[in-house]
Backbone as JSON, one array per atom type, in Angstrom:
{
  "sequence": "MNIKMISVGKLKFKWFKQGVAEYKKRCSRFCNFKTVIVKSEPEPEPLSKGQAEQIMDKEGTRILKKIKPKEYVFALAIKGKQLTSVQFAHEIQRLATYGHPDITFVIGGSLGLASKVLKRSDAQISFGKFTYPHELMRTVLAEQIYRAFMINSGTPYNK",
  "N": [[-52.91, -189.34, 31.98], [-50.66, -191.74, 33.24], [-49.28, -194.8, 32.43], [-47.4, -197.49, 33.46], [-45.5, -200.35, 32.75], [-43.72, -202.65, 34.39], [-41.34, -205.13, 34.01], [-39.58, -208.24, 34.34], [-36.63, -209.24, 32.76], [-35.65, -209.57, 29.3], [-37.56, -209.29, 26.24], [-37.58, -211.99, 24.17], [-38.62, -213.03, 21.83], [-39.64, -211.97, 18.65], [-42.37, -211.6, 17.94], [-43.66, -211.14, 20.39], [-42.55, -208.73, 21.16], [-43.53, -207.15, 19.09], [-46.28, -207.33, 19.58], [-46.61, -206.08, 22.13], [-45.64, -203.55, 21.44], [-47.56, -202.76, 19.55], [-49.97, -202.55, 21.07], [-49.16, -200.65, 22.89], [-48.83, -198.46, 21.19], [-51.5, -198.15, 20.35], [-52.64, -197.42, 22.78], [-51.67, -194.89, 23.11], [-53.29, -192.71, 22.51], [-54.8, -192.42, 24.71], [-53.22, -192.42, 26.99], [-49.93, -192.01, 28.48], [-47.91, -194.51, 27.86], [-45.57, -196.56, 29.2], [-42.88, -198.86, 29.05], [-40.83, -200.76, 31.18], [-37.94, -202.52, 31.63], [-36.37, -204.74, 33.8], [-33.3, -206.23, 34.73], [-32.95, -209.74, 34.63], [-32.04, -212.36, 36.91], [-29.56, -214.9, 36.65], [-30.5, -218.34, 36.74], [-29.46, -221.01, 38.5], [-29.17, -224.56, 37.87], [-29.57, -227.55, 39.6], [-32.09, -225.63, 41.37], [-32.18, -224.3, 44.52], [-34.49, -223.66, 47.24], [-33.64, -221.52, 48.8], [-31.86, -220.23, 47.03], [-33.67, -219.46, 45.07], [-35.2, -217.6, 46.48], [-33.24, -215.64, 46.95], [-32.72, -214.82, 44.31], [-35.24, -213.79, 43.54], [-35.34, -211.74, 45.4], [-33.21, -210.03, 44.61], [-34.11, -209.32, 42.02], [-36.46, -208.11, 42.82], [-35.52, -205.87, 44.23], [-34.47, -204.39, 42.12], [-36.84, -203.88, 40.73], [-38.3, -202.33, 42.6], [-36.77, -200.01, 42.65], [-37.59, -198.77, 40.37], [-40.07, -197.78, 40.84], [-42.03, -195.06, 41.75], [-42.9, -193.14, 44.69], [-45.54, -192.04, 44.51], [-46.95, -193.59, 42.74], [-49.61, -195.8, 41.87], [-49.69, -199.16, 42.41], [-50.09, -202.19, 40.74], [-49.58, -205.51, 41.3], [-48.92, -208.36, 39.44], [-50.04, -211.39, 40.29], [-50.44, -214.8, 41.01], [-52.15, -215.41, 43.1], [-53.66, -213.18, 43.25], [-56.49, -210.91, 42.92], [-59.06, -211.82, 40.72], [-60.33, -210.28, 37.89], [-62.97, -209.21, 35.69], [-62.81, -208.02, 32.29], [-64.33, -205.69, 32.12], [-64.62, -204.96, 34.83], [-61.93, -204.45, 35.39], [-61.48, -202.28, 33.67], [-63.19, -200.39, 34.85], [-61.9, -200.09, 37.29], [-59.46, -198.9, 36.52], [-60.51, -196.5, 35.54], [-61.67, -195.48, 37.9], [-59.4, -195.09, 39.51], [-58.05, -193.13, 38.0], [-59.9, -191.06, 38.15], [-60.04, -190.48, 40.86], [-57.6, -189.35, 41.8], [-55.26, -190.86, 41.16], [-53.27, -190.74, 38.86], [-51.02, -192.02, 37.98], [-50.24, -195.13, 37.2], [-48.89, -198.27, 37.83], [-47.92, -201.41, 36.63], [-46.71, -204.56, 37.6], [-44.8, -207.22, 36.53], [-43.45, -210.22, 37.37], [-40.42, -212.23, 37.16], [-39.49, -215.53, 36.02], [-39.64, -216.87, 38.42], [-41.44, -215.52, 39.9], [-42.69, -212.84, 42.03], [-40.88, -210.99, 44.5], [-41.53, -210.92, 48.02], [-41.33, -208.35, 49.08], [-41.99, -206.72, 46.96], [-44.62, -207.41, 46.53], [-45.64, -206.47, 48.94], [-45.28, -203.72, 48.58], [-47.08, -203.22, 46.61], [-50.28, -201.85, 45.74], [-52.46, -203.26, 45.03], [-53.18, -206.63, 44.13], [-53.44, -208.48, 41.25], [-54.81, -211.1, 39.23], [-54.57, -213.12, 36.34], [-55.84, -215.47, 36.2], [-55.54, -218.96, 37.14], [-53.69, -220.25, 35.7], [-50.26, -220.65, 34.72], [-48.35, -218.34, 33.07], [-45.95, -217.64, 30.48], [-43.68, -215.02, 31.17], [-43.16, -213.28, 29.09], [-45.35, -213.57, 27.33], [-47.33, -212.72, 29.06], [-46.88, -209.99, 29.24], [-47.76, -209.07, 26.75], [-50.46, -209.82, 26.86], [-51.3, -208.31, 29.09], [-50.82, -205.69, 28.13], [-52.7, -205.62, 26.06], [-55.07, -205.85, 27.55], [-55.03, -203.49, 29.0], [-55.32, -201.64, 26.93], [-57.85, -202.49, 26.07], [-59.32, -201.81, 28.35], [-59.27, -198.99, 28.24], [-60.7, -198.66, 25.88], [-63.2, -199.73, 26.59], [-63.89, -197.91, 28.59], [-64.15, -195.64, 27.05], [-66.38, -196.14, 25.64], [-66.42, -197.46, 23.2], [-66.95, -199.98, 20.6], [-64.99, -201.99, 20.75], [-64.73, -203.93, 22.75], [-66.62, -205.86, 22.27]],
  "CA": [[-52.69, -190.54, 32.76], [-49.42, -192.45, 32.96], [-49.29, -196.23, 32.69], [-46.06, -198.07, 33.35], [-45.43, -201.79, 32.92], [-42.37, -203.08, 34.76], [-41.22, -206.57, 33.93], [-38.23, -208.8, 34.52], [-36.08, -209.96, 31.62], [-35.88, -209.05, 27.96], [-38.41, -210.04, 25.33], [-36.69, -212.7, 23.25], [-39.27, -213.35, 20.57], [-40.06, -210.81, 17.88], [-43.82, -211.41, 17.94], [-44.06, -210.55, 21.66], [-42.15, -207.32, 21.06], [-44.48, -206.5, 18.17], [-47.58, -207.25, 20.24], [-46.55, -205.03, 23.15], [-45.49, -202.27, 20.72], [-48.84, -202.43, 18.92], [-50.93, -202.07, 22.08], [-48.6, -199.4, 23.42], [-49.18, -197.44, 20.19], [-52.95, -197.93, 20.42], [-52.95, -196.73, 24.05], [-51.08, -193.55, 23.12], [-54.31, -191.67, 22.45], [-55.44, -192.35, 26.02], [-52.27, -192.31, 28.1], [-48.51, -192.19, 28.24], [-47.66, -195.91, 28.21], [-44.13, -196.79, 29.25], [-42.45, -200.18, 29.5], [-39.54, -200.75, 31.86], [-37.42, -203.87, 31.78], [-35.27, -204.89, 34.74], [-32.46, -207.39, 34.44], [-33.24, -210.98, 35.35], [-30.9, -213.05, 37.48], [-29.4, -216.27, 36.16], [-31.03, -219.37, 37.64], [-28.7, -222.26, 38.4], [-29.92, -225.82, 37.92], [-30.88, -227.37, 40.22], [-32.29, -224.39, 42.1], [-32.71, -224.51, 45.87], [-35.48, -222.66, 47.67], [-32.87, -220.35, 49.23], [-31.37, -219.54, 45.83], [-34.83, -218.84, 44.43], [-35.53, -216.41, 47.28], [-32.2, -214.64, 46.67], [-32.94, -214.31, 42.96], [-36.43, -212.92, 43.57], [-35.0, -210.55, 46.19], [-32.4, -209.15, 43.75], [-34.99, -208.77, 41.0], [-37.38, -207.24, 43.53], [-34.82, -204.6, 44.5], [-34.42, -203.66, 40.84], [-38.2, -203.44, 40.44], [-38.68, -201.25, 43.52], [-36.05, -198.8, 42.25], [-38.29, -198.18, 39.22], [-41.4, -197.34, 41.29], [-42.04, -193.81, 42.51], [-43.84, -193.22, 45.82], [-46.91, -191.64, 44.2], [-47.56, -194.51, 41.79], [-50.49, -196.87, 42.32], [-49.03, -200.35, 41.87], [-50.74, -203.49, 40.62], [-48.66, -206.63, 41.11], [-49.56, -209.52, 38.85], [-49.72, -212.51, 41.17], [-51.41, -215.88, 40.81], [-53.12, -215.37, 44.2], [-54.34, -211.89, 43.21], [-57.92, -210.86, 42.61], [-59.4, -211.97, 39.31], [-61.31, -209.29, 37.44], [-63.39, -209.25, 34.29], [-62.28, -206.86, 31.56], [-65.14, -204.52, 32.48], [-64.21, -204.57, 36.19], [-60.59, -203.89, 35.25], [-61.66, -200.96, 33.07], [-63.76, -199.51, 35.86], [-60.86, -199.82, 38.29], [-58.57, -197.92, 35.91], [-61.25, -195.23, 35.52], [-61.81, -195.03, 39.28], [-58.1, -194.58, 39.95], [-57.79, -191.87, 37.3], [-60.85, -190.05, 38.63], [-59.82, -190.15, 42.28], [-56.26, -188.91, 42.19], [-54.14, -191.78, 40.9], [-53.01, -190.71, 37.42], [-49.81, -192.79, 37.68], [-50.52, -196.53, 37.52], [-47.8, -199.16, 37.45], [-48.17, -202.85, 36.67], [-45.44, -205.26, 37.77], [-44.78, -208.63, 36.14], [-42.21, -210.83, 37.85], [-39.7, -213.15, 36.3], [-39.96, -216.91, 36.0], [-39.86, -217.36, 39.79], [-42.48, -214.71, 40.53], [-42.31, -211.57, 42.65], [-40.42, -211.0, 45.89], [-42.55, -210.47, 48.97], [-41.24, -206.9, 49.27], [-42.71, -206.09, 45.85], [-46.04, -207.62, 46.82], [-45.99, -205.56, 50.03], [-45.33, -202.36, 48.04], [-48.21, -203.06, 45.7], [-51.55, -201.4, 46.29], [-53.41, -204.31, 44.71], [-52.65, -207.76, 43.39], [-54.44, -209.01, 40.32], [-54.45, -212.36, 38.6], [-55.2, -213.42, 35.07], [-56.26, -216.86, 36.31], [-54.65, -219.87, 37.87], [-52.66, -220.75, 34.79], [-48.96, -219.99, 34.73], [-48.05, -217.84, 31.72], [-44.6, -217.12, 30.31], [-43.74, -213.58, 31.44], [-43.19, -212.57, 27.81], [-46.73, -213.59, 26.87], [-48.13, -211.93, 29.99], [-46.71, -208.58, 28.88], [-48.64, -208.8, 25.62], [-51.84, -209.94, 27.36], [-51.57, -207.14, 29.93], [-50.9, -204.5, 27.27], [-53.99, -205.68, 25.37], [-56.14, -205.59, 28.52], [-54.98, -202.06, 29.3], [-55.96, -201.01, 25.78], [-59.27, -202.85, 26.14], [-59.92, -201.01, 29.43], [-59.49, -197.65, 27.71], [-61.77, -198.74, 24.89], [-64.45, -199.9, 27.34], [-64.19, -196.64, 29.27], [-64.51, -194.63, 26.06], [-67.66, -196.53, 25.06], [-66.28, -197.98, 21.83], [-67.36, -201.37, 20.49], [-63.85, -202.92, 20.73], [-64.9, -204.99, 23.74], [-67.65, -206.84, 21.85]],
  "C": [[-51.4, -191.2, 32.29], [-49.56, -193.91, 33.36], [-47.86, -196.73, 32.48], [-46.18, -199.58, 33.6], [-43.97, -202.14, 33.19], [-42.34, -204.6, 34.69], [-39.76, -206.99, 34.0], [-37.82, -209.55, 33.27], [-36.49, -209.39, 30.28], [-36.89, -209.92, 27.2], [-37.51, -210.68, 24.27], [-37.31, -212.9, 21.88], [-39.86, -212.1, 19.93], [-41.56, -210.55, 17.99], [-44.32, -210.85, 19.27], [-43.72, -209.05, 21.68], [-43.14, -206.55, 20.21], [-45.84, -206.33, 18.83], [-47.62, -206.15, 21.28], [-46.47, -203.66, 22.47], [-46.81, -201.83, 20.1], [-49.83, -201.88, 19.95], [-50.45, -200.8, 22.76], [-48.96, -198.24, 22.49], [-50.67, -197.12, 20.27], [-53.35, -197.16, 21.69], [-52.52, -195.27, 24.04], [-52.11, -192.43, 23.03], [-55.02, -191.47, 23.79], [-54.47, -192.03, 27.16], [-50.83, -192.31, 27.58], [-48.19, -193.59, 28.75], [-46.17, -196.18, 28.1], [-43.86, -198.23, 29.69], [-41.05, -200.07, 30.07], [-39.13, -202.21, 32.07], [-36.3, -203.85, 32.82], [-34.57, -206.21, 34.45], [-32.91, -208.59, 35.28], [-31.93, -211.58, 35.87], [-30.77, -214.44, 36.87], [-29.9, -217.27, 37.21], [-30.23, -220.66, 37.48], [-29.63, -223.47, 38.45], [-29.08, -226.85, 38.64], [-30.9, -226.1, 41.08], [-32.88, -224.69, 43.47], [-33.7, -223.42, 46.22], [-34.77, -221.38, 48.1], [-32.35, -219.54, 48.05], [-32.51, -218.82, 45.12], [-35.21, -217.56, 45.17], [-34.51, -215.29, 47.03], [-32.39, -214.0, 45.3], [-34.13, -213.36, 42.94], [-36.14, -211.63, 44.35], [-34.19, -209.55, 45.35], [-33.26, -208.51, 42.66], [-35.98, -207.79, 41.62], [-36.78, -205.88, 43.85], [-34.76, -203.76, 43.24], [-35.8, -203.1, 40.49], [-38.55, -202.23, 41.3], [-37.97, -199.94, 43.2], [-36.75, -198.06, 41.11], [-39.69, -197.64, 39.58], [-41.26, -196.08, 42.12], [-43.09, -193.9, 43.61], [-45.3, -192.93, 45.46], [-47.65, -192.63, 43.28], [-48.46, -195.53, 42.49], [-49.99, -198.13, 41.64], [-49.93, -201.58, 41.92], [-49.63, -204.52, 40.43], [-49.45, -207.77, 40.48], [-49.09, -210.74, 39.64], [-50.82, -213.56, 41.04], [-52.47, -215.89, 41.9], [-53.88, -214.04, 44.25], [-55.8, -212.02, 42.86], [-58.13, -210.98, 41.1], [-60.52, -211.0, 38.96], [-61.76, -209.62, 36.03], [-62.76, -208.04, 33.6], [-63.03, -205.59, 31.93], [-64.78, -204.05, 33.89], [-62.83, -203.91, 36.17], [-60.67, -202.47, 34.7], [-62.21, -199.97, 34.09], [-62.75, -199.16, 36.95], [-59.85, -198.79, 37.77], [-59.23, -196.54, 35.93], [-61.37, -194.65, 36.92], [-60.5, -194.42, 39.79], [-57.8, -193.23, 39.3], [-58.66, -190.75, 37.84], [-60.51, -189.58, 40.04], [-58.36, -190.0, 42.66], [-55.11, -189.88, 42.03], [-53.84, -191.82, 39.4], [-51.79, -191.53, 37.0], [-50.02, -194.22, 38.16], [-49.39, -197.4, 36.97], [-48.23, -200.61, 37.63], [-46.82, -203.54, 36.74], [-45.63, -206.74, 37.44], [-43.43, -209.2, 36.56], [-41.56, -211.72, 36.81], [-40.24, -214.56, 36.44], [-40.23, -217.47, 37.39], [-40.97, -216.6, 40.51], [-41.91, -213.43, 41.13], [-41.88, -211.76, 44.09], [-41.51, -210.46, 46.79], [-42.51, -208.97, 49.17], [-41.93, -206.14, 48.13], [-44.21, -206.24, 46.08], [-46.5, -206.69, 47.94], [-46.11, -204.12, 49.54], [-46.56, -202.15, 47.16], [-49.45, -202.58, 46.46], [-52.64, -202.43, 46.05], [-52.66, -205.42, 43.97], [-53.76, -208.3, 42.51], [-53.89, -210.27, 39.66], [-55.2, -212.51, 37.29], [-55.6, -214.9, 35.03], [-55.22, -217.7, 36.99], [-53.6, -220.52, 36.98], [-51.36, -220.01, 35.04], [-48.66, -219.61, 33.28], [-46.57, -217.48, 31.64], [-44.67, -215.6, 30.49], [-43.75, -212.77, 30.15], [-44.62, -212.48, 27.27], [-47.59, -212.7, 27.76], [-48.01, -210.44, 29.69], [-47.66, -208.19, 27.75], [-50.1, -208.83, 26.06], [-52.19, -208.71, 28.2], [-51.71, -205.88, 29.09], [-52.24, -204.47, 26.53], [-55.13, -205.35, 26.33], [-56.16, -204.12, 28.95], [-55.65, -201.29, 28.16], [-57.47, -201.27, 25.81], [-59.98, -202.02, 27.21], [-60.21, -199.59, 28.95], [-60.63, -197.64, 26.69], [-63.13, -198.92, 25.57], [-64.85, -198.57, 27.96], [-64.59, -195.54, 28.29], [-65.81, -194.98, 25.33], [-67.59, -197.05, 23.64], [-66.64, -199.47, 21.77], [-66.22, -202.4, 20.48], [-64.1, -204.14, 21.62], [-65.86, -206.09, 23.29], [-67.05, -208.01, 21.12]]
}
């Protein structure tokens, strides 16, 4: 199984890099876990709605270039479906079992995801109605992917 996490912008803080690296390492016994970073666009202040749309569109184009046609894509979106960790694990297992060994997760930049990225996604998921810094979300997502594999393997990590 191949898991790819695409996100916008570099990780600036060492502890976020370490967190993602740790869960990526832990996942290595279950899958090939790859992280892909696309360049973020500068955001002028003040930012008009039109400028925000242009920025998301440019970032969206960069994201879509990193997605292959065969990949099953989860977009992280605040309006997406909220899952428990067990439901998430079962969804990963279902996809792997039924012909989707390549799963991609997309985390947008500070403005969110362009509509064209949401349209390309096969599913939209949410980690709640809170807004998280995209750097923190990468670490949280990496941990939940690892947790899903641990749940599916029947280990007590989830307890």
